PDB file of C-alpha atoms in Angstrom:
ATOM      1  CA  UNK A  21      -7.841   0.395 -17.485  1.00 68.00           C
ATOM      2  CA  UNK A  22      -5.428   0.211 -14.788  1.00 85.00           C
ATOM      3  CA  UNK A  23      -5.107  -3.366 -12.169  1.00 96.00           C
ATOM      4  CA  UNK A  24      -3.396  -2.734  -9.009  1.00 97.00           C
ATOM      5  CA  UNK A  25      -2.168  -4.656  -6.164  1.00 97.00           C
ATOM      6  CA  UNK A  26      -3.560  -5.019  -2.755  1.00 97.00           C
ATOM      7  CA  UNK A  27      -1.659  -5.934  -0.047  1.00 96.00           C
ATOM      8  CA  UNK A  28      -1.206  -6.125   4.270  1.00 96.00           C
ATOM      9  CA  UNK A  29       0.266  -3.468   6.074  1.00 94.00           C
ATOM     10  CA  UNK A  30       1.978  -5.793   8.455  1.00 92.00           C
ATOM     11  CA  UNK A  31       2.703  -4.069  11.966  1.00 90.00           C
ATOM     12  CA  UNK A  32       0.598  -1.235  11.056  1.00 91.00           C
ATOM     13  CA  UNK A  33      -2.765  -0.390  13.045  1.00 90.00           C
ATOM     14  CA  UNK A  34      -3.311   3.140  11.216  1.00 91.00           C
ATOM     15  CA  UNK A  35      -2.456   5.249   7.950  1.00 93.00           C
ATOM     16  CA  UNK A  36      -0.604   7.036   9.871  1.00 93.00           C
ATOM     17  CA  UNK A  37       1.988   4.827  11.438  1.00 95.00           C
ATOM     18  CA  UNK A  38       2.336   3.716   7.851  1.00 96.00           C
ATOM     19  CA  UNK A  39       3.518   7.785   6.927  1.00 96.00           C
ATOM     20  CA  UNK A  40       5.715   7.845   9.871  1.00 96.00           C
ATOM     21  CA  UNK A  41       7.620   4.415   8.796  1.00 96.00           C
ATOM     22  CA  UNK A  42       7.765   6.276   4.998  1.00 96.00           C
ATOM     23  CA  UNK A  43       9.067   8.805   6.411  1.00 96.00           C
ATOM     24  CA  UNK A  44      11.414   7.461   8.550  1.00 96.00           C
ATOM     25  CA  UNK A  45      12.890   5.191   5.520  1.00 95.00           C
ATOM     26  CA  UNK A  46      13.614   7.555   3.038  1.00 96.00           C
ATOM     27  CA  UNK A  47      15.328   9.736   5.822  1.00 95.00           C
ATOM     28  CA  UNK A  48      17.519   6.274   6.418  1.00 95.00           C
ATOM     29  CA  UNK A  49      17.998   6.283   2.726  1.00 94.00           C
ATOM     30  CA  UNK A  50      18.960  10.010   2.256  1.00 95.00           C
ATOM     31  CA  UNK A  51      21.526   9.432   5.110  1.00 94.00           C
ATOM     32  CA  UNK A  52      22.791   6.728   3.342  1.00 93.00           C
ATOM     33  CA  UNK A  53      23.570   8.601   0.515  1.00 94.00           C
ATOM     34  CA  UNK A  54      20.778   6.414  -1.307  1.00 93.00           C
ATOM     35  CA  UNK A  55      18.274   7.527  -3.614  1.00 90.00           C
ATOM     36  CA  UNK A  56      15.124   8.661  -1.463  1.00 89.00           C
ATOM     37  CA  UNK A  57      12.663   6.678  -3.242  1.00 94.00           C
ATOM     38  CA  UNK A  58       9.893   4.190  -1.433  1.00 94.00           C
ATOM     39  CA  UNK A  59       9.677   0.728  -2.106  1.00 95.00           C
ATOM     40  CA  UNK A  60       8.469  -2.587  -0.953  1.00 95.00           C
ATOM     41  CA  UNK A  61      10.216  -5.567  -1.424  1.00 94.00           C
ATOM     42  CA  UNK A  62       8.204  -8.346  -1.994  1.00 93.00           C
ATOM     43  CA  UNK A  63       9.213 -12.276  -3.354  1.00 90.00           C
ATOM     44  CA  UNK A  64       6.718 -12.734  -6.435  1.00 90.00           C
ATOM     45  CA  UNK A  65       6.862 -10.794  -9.411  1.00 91.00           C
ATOM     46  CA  UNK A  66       3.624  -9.629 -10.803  1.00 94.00           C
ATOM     47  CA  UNK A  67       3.052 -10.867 -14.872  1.00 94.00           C
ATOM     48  CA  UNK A  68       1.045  -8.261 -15.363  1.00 95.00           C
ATOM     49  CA  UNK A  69       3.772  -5.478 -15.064  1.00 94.00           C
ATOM     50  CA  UNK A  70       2.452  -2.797 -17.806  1.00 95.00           C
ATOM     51  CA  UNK A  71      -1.166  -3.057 -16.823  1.00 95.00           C
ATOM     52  CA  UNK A  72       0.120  -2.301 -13.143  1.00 96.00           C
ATOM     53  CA  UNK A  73       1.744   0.273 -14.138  1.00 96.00           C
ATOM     54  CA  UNK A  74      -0.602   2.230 -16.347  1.00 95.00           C
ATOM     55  CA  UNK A  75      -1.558   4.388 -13.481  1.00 95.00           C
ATOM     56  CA  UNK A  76      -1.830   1.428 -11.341  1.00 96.00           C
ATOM     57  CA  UNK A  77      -1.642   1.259  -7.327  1.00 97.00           C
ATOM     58  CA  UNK A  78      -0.557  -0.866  -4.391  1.00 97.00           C
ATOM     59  CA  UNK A  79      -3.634  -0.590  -1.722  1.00 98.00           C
ATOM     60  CA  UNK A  80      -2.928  -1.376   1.919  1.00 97.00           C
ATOM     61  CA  UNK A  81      -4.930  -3.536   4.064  1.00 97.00           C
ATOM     62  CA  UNK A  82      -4.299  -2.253   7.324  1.00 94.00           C
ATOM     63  CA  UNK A  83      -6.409  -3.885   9.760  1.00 90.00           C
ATOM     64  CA  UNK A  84      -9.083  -5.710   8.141  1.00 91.00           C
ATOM     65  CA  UNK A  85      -9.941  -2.660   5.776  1.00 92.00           C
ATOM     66  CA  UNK A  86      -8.292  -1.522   2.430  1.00 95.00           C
ATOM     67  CA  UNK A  87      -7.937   2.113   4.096  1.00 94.00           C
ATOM     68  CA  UNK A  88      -5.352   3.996   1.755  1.00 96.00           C
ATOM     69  CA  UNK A  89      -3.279   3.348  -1.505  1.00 97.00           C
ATOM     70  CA  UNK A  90       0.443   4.124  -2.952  1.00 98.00           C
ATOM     71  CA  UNK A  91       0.774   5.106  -7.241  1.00 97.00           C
ATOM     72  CA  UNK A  92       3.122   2.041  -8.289  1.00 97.00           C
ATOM     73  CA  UNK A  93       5.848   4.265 -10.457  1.00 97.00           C
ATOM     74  CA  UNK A  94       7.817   0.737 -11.083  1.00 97.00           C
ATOM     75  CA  UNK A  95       8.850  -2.661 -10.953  1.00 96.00           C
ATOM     76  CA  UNK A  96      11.888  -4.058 -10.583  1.00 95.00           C
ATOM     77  CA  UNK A  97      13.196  -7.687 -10.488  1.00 94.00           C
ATOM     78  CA  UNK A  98      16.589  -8.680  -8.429  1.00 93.00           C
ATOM     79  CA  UNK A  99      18.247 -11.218  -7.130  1.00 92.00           C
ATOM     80  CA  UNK A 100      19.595 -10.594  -3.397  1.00 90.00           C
ATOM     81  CA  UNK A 101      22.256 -11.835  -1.550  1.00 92.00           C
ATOM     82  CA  UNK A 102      20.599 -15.449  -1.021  1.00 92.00           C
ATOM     83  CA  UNK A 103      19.926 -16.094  -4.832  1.00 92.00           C
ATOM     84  CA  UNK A 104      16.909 -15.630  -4.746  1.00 89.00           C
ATOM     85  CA  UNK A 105      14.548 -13.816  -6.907  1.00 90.00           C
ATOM     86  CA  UNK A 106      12.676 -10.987  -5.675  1.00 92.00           C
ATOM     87  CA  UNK A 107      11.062  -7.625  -6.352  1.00 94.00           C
ATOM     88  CA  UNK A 108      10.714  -4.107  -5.850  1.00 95.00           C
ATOM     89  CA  UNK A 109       7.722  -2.300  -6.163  1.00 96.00           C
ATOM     90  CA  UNK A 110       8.283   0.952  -6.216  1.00 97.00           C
ATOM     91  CA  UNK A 111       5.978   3.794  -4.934  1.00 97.00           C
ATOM     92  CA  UNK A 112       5.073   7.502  -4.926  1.00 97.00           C
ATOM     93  CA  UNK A 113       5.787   7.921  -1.274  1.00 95.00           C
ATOM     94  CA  UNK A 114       2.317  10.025  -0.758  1.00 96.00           C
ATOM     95  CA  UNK A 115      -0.620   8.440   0.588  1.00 97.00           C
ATOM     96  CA  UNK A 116      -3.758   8.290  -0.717  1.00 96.00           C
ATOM     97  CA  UNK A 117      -6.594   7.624   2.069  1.00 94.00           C
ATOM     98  CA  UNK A 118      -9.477   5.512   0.590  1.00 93.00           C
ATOM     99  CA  UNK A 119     -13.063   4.601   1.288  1.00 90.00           C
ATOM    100  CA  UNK A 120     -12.439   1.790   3.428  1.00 88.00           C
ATOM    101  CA  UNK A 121     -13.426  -1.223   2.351  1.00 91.00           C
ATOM    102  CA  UNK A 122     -12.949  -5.093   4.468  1.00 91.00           C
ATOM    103  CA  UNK A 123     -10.630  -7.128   3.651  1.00 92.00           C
ATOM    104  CA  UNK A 124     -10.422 -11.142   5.031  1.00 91.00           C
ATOM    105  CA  UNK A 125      -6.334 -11.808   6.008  1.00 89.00           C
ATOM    106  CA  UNK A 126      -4.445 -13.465   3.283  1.00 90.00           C
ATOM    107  CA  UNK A 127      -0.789 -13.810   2.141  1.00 90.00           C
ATOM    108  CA  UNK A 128       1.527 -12.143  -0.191  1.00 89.00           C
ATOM    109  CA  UNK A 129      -0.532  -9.418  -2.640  1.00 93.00           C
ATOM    110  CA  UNK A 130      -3.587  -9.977  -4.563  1.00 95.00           C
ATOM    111  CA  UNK A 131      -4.370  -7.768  -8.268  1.00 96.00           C
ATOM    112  CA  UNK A 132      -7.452  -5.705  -7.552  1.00 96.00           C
ATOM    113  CA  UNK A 133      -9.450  -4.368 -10.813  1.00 96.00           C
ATOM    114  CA  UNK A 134     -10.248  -1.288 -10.651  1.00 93.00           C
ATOM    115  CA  UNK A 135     -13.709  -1.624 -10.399  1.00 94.00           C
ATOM    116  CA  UNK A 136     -13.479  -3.317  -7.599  1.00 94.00           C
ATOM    117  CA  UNK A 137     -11.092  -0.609  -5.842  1.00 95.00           C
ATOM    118  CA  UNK A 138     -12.394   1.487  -3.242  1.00 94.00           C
ATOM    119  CA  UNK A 139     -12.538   4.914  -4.265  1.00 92.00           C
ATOM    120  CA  UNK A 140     -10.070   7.564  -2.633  1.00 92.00           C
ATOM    121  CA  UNK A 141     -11.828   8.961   0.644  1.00 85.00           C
ATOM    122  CA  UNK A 142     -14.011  12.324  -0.061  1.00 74.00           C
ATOM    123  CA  UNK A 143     -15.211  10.758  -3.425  1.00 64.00           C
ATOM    124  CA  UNK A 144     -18.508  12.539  -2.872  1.00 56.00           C
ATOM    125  CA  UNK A 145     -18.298  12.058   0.928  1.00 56.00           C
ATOM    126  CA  UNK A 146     -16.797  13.805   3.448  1.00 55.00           C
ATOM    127  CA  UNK A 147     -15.541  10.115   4.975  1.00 57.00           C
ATOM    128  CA  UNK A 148     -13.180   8.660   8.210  1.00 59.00           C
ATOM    129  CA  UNK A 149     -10.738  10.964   7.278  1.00 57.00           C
ATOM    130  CA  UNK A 150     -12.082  13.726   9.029  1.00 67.00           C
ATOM    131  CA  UNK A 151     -12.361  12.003  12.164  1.00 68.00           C
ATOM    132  CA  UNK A 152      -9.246  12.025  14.374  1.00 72.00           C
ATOM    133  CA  UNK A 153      -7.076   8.732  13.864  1.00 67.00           C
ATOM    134  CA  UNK A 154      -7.997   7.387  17.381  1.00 72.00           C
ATOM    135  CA  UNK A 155     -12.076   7.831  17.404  1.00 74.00           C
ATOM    136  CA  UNK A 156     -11.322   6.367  13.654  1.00 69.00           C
ATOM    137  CA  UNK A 157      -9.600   3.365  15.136  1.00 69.00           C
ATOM    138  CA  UNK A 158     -11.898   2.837  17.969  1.00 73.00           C
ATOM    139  CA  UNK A 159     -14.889   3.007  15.874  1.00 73.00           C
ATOM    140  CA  UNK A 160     -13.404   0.370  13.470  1.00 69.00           C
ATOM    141  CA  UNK A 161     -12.630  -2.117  16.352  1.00 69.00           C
ATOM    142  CA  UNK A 162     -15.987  -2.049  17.329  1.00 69.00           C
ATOM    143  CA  UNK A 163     -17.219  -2.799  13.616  1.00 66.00           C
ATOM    144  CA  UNK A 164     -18.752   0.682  13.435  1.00 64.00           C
ATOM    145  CA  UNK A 165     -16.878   1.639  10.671  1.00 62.00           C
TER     146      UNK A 165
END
């Protein structure tokens, strides 16, 4: 069974601020002349690489609920300019939008089983994701969501 990683969405207050900084990076990196693929740079490297990446994803706390999720495609180790070691996770730049589920602050990622994932919004619901993103974001501030 797959593990994933869940993580903050620092600097994010909806999914879709999240998109529109995807989107915006991988039309940096196509300018570039880069490669347009998504990742996230992060300073620990998981142990648990294959597990993660048998059909494993990187869920985003943005805040105080797990609201969507990224397919990890791979993981790769570096070293960057500093010497020091580091890692890319690298991600199919679609979002998923998920049941939301609360999530207390903490640092760096966390492995989330996936029985203890939220499952991907409309999983026999209709869910928040019919509900335009600023009733959805009001609602949540007032801990009716």
């Amino acid at each position: 069974m797959a593990l994933n990683l869940v993580k903050l969405c620092v600097g994010c207050s909806a999914i879709e601020e999240l998109a529109a900084w995807i989107d915006f990076r991988l039309d940096e990196r196509r300018r570039a002349g880069l490669s347009a693929e998504q990742f996230h740079t992060t300073r620990m490297v998981p142990k648990r690489v294959e597990e993660l990446l048998d059909g494993g994803s990187l869920y985003w706390v943005i805040k105080g609920n797990v609201q969507c999720r990224q397919q990890l495609t791979d993981i790769r180790t570096f070293t960057d300019d500093e010497g020091i070691s580091r890692c890319h996770l690298v991600l199919d730049p679609r979002i998923i939008p998920t049941e939301w589920q609360p999530r207390r602050a903490f640092q760096g990622w966390r492995y989330l089983t996936s029985e203890d994932a939220p499952f991907d919004e409309g999983h026999g619901k209709i869910g928040r994701a019919k509900l335009p993103p600023e009733l959805r974001n009001e609602l949540a501030a007032l801990g009716l969501l």
